[in-house]
PDB file of C-alpha atoms in Angstrom:
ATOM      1  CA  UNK E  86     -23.698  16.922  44.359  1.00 45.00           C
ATOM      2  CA  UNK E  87     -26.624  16.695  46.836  1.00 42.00           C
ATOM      3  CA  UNK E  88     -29.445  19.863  45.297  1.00 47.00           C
ATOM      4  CA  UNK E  89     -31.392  21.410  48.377  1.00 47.00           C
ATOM      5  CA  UNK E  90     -34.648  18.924  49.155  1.00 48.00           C
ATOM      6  CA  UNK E  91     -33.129  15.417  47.522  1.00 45.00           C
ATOM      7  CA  UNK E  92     -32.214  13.812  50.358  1.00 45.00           C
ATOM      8  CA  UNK E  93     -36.046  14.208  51.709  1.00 52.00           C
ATOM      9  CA  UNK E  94     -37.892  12.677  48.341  1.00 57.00           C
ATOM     10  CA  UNK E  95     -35.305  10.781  46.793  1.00 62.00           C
ATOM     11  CA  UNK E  96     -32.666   8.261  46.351  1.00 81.00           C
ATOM     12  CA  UNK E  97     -30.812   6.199  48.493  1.00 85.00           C
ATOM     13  CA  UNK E  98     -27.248   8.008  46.472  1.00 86.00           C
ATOM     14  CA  UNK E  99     -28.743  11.428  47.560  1.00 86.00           C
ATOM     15  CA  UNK E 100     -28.935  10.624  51.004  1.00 88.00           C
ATOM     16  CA  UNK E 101     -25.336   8.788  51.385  1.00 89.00           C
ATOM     17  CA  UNK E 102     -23.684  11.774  49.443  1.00 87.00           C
ATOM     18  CA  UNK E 103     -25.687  13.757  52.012  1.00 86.00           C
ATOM     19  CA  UNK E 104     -24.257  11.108  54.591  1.00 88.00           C
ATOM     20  CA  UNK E 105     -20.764  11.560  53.577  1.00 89.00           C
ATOM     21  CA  UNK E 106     -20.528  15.438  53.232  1.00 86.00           C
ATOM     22  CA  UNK E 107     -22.021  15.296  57.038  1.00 87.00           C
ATOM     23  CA  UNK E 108     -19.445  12.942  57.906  1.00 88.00           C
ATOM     24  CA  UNK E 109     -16.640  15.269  56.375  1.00 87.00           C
ATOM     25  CA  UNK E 110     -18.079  18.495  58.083  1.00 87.00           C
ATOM     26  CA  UNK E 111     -17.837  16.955  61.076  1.00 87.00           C
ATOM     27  CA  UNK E 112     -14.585  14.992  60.948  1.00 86.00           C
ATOM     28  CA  UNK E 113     -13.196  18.638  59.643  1.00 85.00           C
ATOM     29  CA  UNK E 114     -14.584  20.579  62.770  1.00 86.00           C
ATOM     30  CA  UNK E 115     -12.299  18.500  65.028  1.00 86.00           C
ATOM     31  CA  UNK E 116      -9.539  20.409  66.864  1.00 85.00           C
ATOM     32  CA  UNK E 117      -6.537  19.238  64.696  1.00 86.00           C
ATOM     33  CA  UNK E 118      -7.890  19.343  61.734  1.00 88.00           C
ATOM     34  CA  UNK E 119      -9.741  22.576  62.519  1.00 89.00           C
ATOM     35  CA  UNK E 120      -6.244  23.898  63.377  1.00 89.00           C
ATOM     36  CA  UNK E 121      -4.521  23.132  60.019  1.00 90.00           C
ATOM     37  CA  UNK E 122      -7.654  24.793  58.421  1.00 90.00           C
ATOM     38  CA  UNK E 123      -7.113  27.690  59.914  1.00 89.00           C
ATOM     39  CA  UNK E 124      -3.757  27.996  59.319  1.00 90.00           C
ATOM     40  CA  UNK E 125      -4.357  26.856  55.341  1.00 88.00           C
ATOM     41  CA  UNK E 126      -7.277  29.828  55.224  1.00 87.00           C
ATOM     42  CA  UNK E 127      -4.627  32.412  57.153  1.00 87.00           C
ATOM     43  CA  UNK E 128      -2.359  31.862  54.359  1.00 87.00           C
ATOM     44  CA  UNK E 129      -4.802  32.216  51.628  1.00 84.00           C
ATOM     45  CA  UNK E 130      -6.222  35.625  53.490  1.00 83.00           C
ATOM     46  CA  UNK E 131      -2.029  36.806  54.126  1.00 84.00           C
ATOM     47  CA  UNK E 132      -1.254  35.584  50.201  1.00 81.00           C
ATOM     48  CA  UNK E 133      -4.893  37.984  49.455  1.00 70.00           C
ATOM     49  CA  UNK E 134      -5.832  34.322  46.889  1.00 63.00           C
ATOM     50  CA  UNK E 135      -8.816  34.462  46.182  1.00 64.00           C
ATOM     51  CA  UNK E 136     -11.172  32.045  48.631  1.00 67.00           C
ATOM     52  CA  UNK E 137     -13.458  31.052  46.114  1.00 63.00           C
ATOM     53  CA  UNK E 138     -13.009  31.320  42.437  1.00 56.00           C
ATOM     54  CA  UNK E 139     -15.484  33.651  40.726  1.00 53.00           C
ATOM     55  CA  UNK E 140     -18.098  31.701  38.563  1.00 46.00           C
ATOM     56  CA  UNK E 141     -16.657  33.174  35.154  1.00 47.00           C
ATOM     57  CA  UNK E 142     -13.511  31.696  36.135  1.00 49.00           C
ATOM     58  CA  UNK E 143     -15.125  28.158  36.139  1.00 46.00           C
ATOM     59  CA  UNK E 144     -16.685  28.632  33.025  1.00 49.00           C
ATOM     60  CA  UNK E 145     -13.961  28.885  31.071  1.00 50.00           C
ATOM     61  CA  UNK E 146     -12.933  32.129  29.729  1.00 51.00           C
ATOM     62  CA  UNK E 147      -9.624  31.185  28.800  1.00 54.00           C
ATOM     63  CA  UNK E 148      -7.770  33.315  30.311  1.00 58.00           C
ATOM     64  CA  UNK E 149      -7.303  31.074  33.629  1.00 54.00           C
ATOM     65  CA  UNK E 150      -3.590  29.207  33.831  1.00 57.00           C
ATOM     66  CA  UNK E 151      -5.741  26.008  35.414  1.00 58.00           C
ATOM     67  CA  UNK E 152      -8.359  24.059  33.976  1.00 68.00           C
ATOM     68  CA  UNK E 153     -11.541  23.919  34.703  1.00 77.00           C
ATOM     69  CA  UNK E 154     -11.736  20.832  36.701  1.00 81.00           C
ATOM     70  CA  UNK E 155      -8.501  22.248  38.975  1.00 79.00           C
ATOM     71  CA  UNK E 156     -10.999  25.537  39.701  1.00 76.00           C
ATOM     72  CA  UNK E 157     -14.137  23.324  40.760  1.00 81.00           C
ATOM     73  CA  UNK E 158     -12.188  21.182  42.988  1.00 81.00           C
ATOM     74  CA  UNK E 159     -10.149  23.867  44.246  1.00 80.00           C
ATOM     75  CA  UNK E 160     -13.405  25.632  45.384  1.00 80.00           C
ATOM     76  CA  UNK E 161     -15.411  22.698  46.583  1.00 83.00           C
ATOM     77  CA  UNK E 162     -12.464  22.256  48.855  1.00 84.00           C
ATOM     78  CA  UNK E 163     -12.086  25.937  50.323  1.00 84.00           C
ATOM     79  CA  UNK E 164     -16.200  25.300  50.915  1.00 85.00           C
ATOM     80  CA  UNK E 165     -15.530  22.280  53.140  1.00 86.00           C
ATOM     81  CA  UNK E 166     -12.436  24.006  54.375  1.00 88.00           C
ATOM     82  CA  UNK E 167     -14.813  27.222  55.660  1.00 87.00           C
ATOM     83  CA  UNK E 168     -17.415  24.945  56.500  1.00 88.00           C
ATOM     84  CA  UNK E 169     -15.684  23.313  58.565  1.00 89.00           C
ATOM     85  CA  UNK E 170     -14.691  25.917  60.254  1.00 89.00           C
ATOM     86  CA  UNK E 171     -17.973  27.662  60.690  1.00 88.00           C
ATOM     87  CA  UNK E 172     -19.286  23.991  62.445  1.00 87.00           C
ATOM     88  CA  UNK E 173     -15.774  23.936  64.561  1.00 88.00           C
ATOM     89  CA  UNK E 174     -16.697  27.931  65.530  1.00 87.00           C
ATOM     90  CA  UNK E 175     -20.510  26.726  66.526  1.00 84.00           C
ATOM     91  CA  UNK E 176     -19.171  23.573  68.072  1.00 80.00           C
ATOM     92  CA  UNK E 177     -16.866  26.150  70.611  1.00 80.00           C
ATOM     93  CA  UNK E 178     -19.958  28.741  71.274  1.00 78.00           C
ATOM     94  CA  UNK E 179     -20.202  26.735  74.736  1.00 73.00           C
ATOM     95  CA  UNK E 180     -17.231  28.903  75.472  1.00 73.00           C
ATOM     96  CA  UNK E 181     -19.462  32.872  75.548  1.00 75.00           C
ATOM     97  CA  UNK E 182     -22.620  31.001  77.289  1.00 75.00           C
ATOM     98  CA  UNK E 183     -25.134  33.303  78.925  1.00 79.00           C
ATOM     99  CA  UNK E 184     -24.244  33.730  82.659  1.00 77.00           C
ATOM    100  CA  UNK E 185     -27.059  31.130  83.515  1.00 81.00           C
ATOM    101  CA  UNK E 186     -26.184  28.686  81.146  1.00 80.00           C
ATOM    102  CA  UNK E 187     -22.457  29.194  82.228  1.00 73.00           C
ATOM    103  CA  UNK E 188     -23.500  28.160  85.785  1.00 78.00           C
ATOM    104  CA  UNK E 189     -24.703  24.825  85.294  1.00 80.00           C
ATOM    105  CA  UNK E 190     -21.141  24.294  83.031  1.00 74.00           C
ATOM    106  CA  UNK E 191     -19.096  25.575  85.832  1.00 74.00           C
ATOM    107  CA  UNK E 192     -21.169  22.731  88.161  1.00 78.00           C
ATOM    108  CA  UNK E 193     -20.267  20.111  85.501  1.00 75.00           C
ATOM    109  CA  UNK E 194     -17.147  21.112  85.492  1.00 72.00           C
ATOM    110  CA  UNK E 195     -16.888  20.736  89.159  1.00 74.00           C
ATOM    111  CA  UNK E 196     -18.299  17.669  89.096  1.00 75.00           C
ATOM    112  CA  UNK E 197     -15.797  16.223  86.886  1.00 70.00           C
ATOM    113  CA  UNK E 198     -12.943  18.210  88.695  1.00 69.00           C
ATOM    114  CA  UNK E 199     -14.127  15.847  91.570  1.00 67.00           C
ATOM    115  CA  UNK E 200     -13.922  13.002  89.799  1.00 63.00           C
ATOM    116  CA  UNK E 201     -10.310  13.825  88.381  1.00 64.00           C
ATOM    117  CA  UNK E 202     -10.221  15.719  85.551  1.00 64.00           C
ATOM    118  CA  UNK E 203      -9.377  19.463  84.905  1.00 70.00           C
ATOM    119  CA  UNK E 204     -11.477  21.313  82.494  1.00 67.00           C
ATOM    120  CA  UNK E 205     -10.469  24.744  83.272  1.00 67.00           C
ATOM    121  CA  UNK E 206      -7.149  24.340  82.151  1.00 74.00           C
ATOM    122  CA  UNK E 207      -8.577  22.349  79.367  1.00 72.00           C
ATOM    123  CA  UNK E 208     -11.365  25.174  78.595  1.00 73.00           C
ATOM    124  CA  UNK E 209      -8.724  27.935  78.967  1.00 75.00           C
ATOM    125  CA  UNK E 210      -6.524  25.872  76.543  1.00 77.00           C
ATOM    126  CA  UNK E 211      -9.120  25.690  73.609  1.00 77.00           C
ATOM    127  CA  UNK E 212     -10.219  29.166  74.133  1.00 80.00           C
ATOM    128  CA  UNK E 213      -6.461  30.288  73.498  1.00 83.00           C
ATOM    129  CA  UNK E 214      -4.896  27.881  70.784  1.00 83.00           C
ATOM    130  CA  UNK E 215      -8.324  27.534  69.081  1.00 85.00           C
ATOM    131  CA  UNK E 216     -11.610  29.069  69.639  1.00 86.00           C
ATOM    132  CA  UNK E 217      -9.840  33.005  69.525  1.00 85.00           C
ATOM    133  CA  UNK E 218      -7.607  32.849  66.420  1.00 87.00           C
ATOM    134  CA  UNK E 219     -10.690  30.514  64.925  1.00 88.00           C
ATOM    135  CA  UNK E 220     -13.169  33.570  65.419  1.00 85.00           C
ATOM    136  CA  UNK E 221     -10.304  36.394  64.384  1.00 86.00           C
ATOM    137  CA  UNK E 222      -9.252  34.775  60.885  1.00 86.00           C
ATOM    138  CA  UNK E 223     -13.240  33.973  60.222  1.00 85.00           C
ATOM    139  CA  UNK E 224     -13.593  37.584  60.871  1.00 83.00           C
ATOM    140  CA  UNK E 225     -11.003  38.454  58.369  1.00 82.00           C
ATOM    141  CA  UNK E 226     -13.565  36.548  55.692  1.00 82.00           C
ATOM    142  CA  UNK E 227     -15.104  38.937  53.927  1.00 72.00           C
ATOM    143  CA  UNK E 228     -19.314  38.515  53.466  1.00 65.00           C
ATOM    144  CA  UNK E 229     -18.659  36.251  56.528  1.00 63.00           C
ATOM    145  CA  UNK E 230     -20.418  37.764  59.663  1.00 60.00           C
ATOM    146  CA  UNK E 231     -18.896  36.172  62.957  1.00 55.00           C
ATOM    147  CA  UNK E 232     -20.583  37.834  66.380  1.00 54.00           C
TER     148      UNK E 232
END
């Protein structure tokens, strides 16, 4: 586990196990994998499972039908799972820019429209298969704030 200010004064572990969970974030935040995310944290928010287990739950209280170990994975893994799709939600904000920052996209996209490619369609696509339900189901998270 990488503790808040290792990275900064300490090892060379710290920083590749800051490295790697980076690496995972961002490999996570892609479209298709964002996608099956999404669908995986639908189903836990339909099913009402609970996203991450409670702390008294990981300690043990032996009343829990998995072990310990099964809890703490299972949790570190809904955390990259809703990390992931926080970064994949931040990496679509492009999509509500401020009217003036919207302009120079549109010229980009103009530019590139010259050159060949088609972003509107492309734009209009992500907006619909990803970027809406994205923002909907992270709404659905509760003590998760999505504008």
């Amino acid at each position: 586990r990488v503790q808040a200010g290792s990275a900064r004064d300490g090892s060379t572990e710290d920083r590749r196990d800051l490295w790697e969970l980076v690496r995972r974030l961002q490999s996570r935040a892609r479209p298709p994998c964002a996608l099956q995310d999404l669908k995986r944290l639908r189903s836990l928010l339909e099913n009402d499972d609970n996203l991450l287990p409670a702390a008294s739950a990981l300690q043990g209280d032996g009343n829990s039908a998995w072990p310990n170990e099964e809890l703490e994975a299972a949790g570190t893994e809904r955390r990259l799972m809703l990390s992931g799709l926080v970064l994949a939600a931040a990496d679509l904000s492009f999509l509500a820019l401020p009217r003036p920052l919207h302009m120079a996209w549109a010229e980009l996209c103009r530019e590139e429209r010259e050159a060949g490619l088609h972003f509107a369609p492309w734009l209009r696509g992500m907006a619909e298969v990803l970027a809406i339900p994205l923002y909907e189901t992270l709404r659905a998270v509760e003590g998760l704030q999505v504008m």
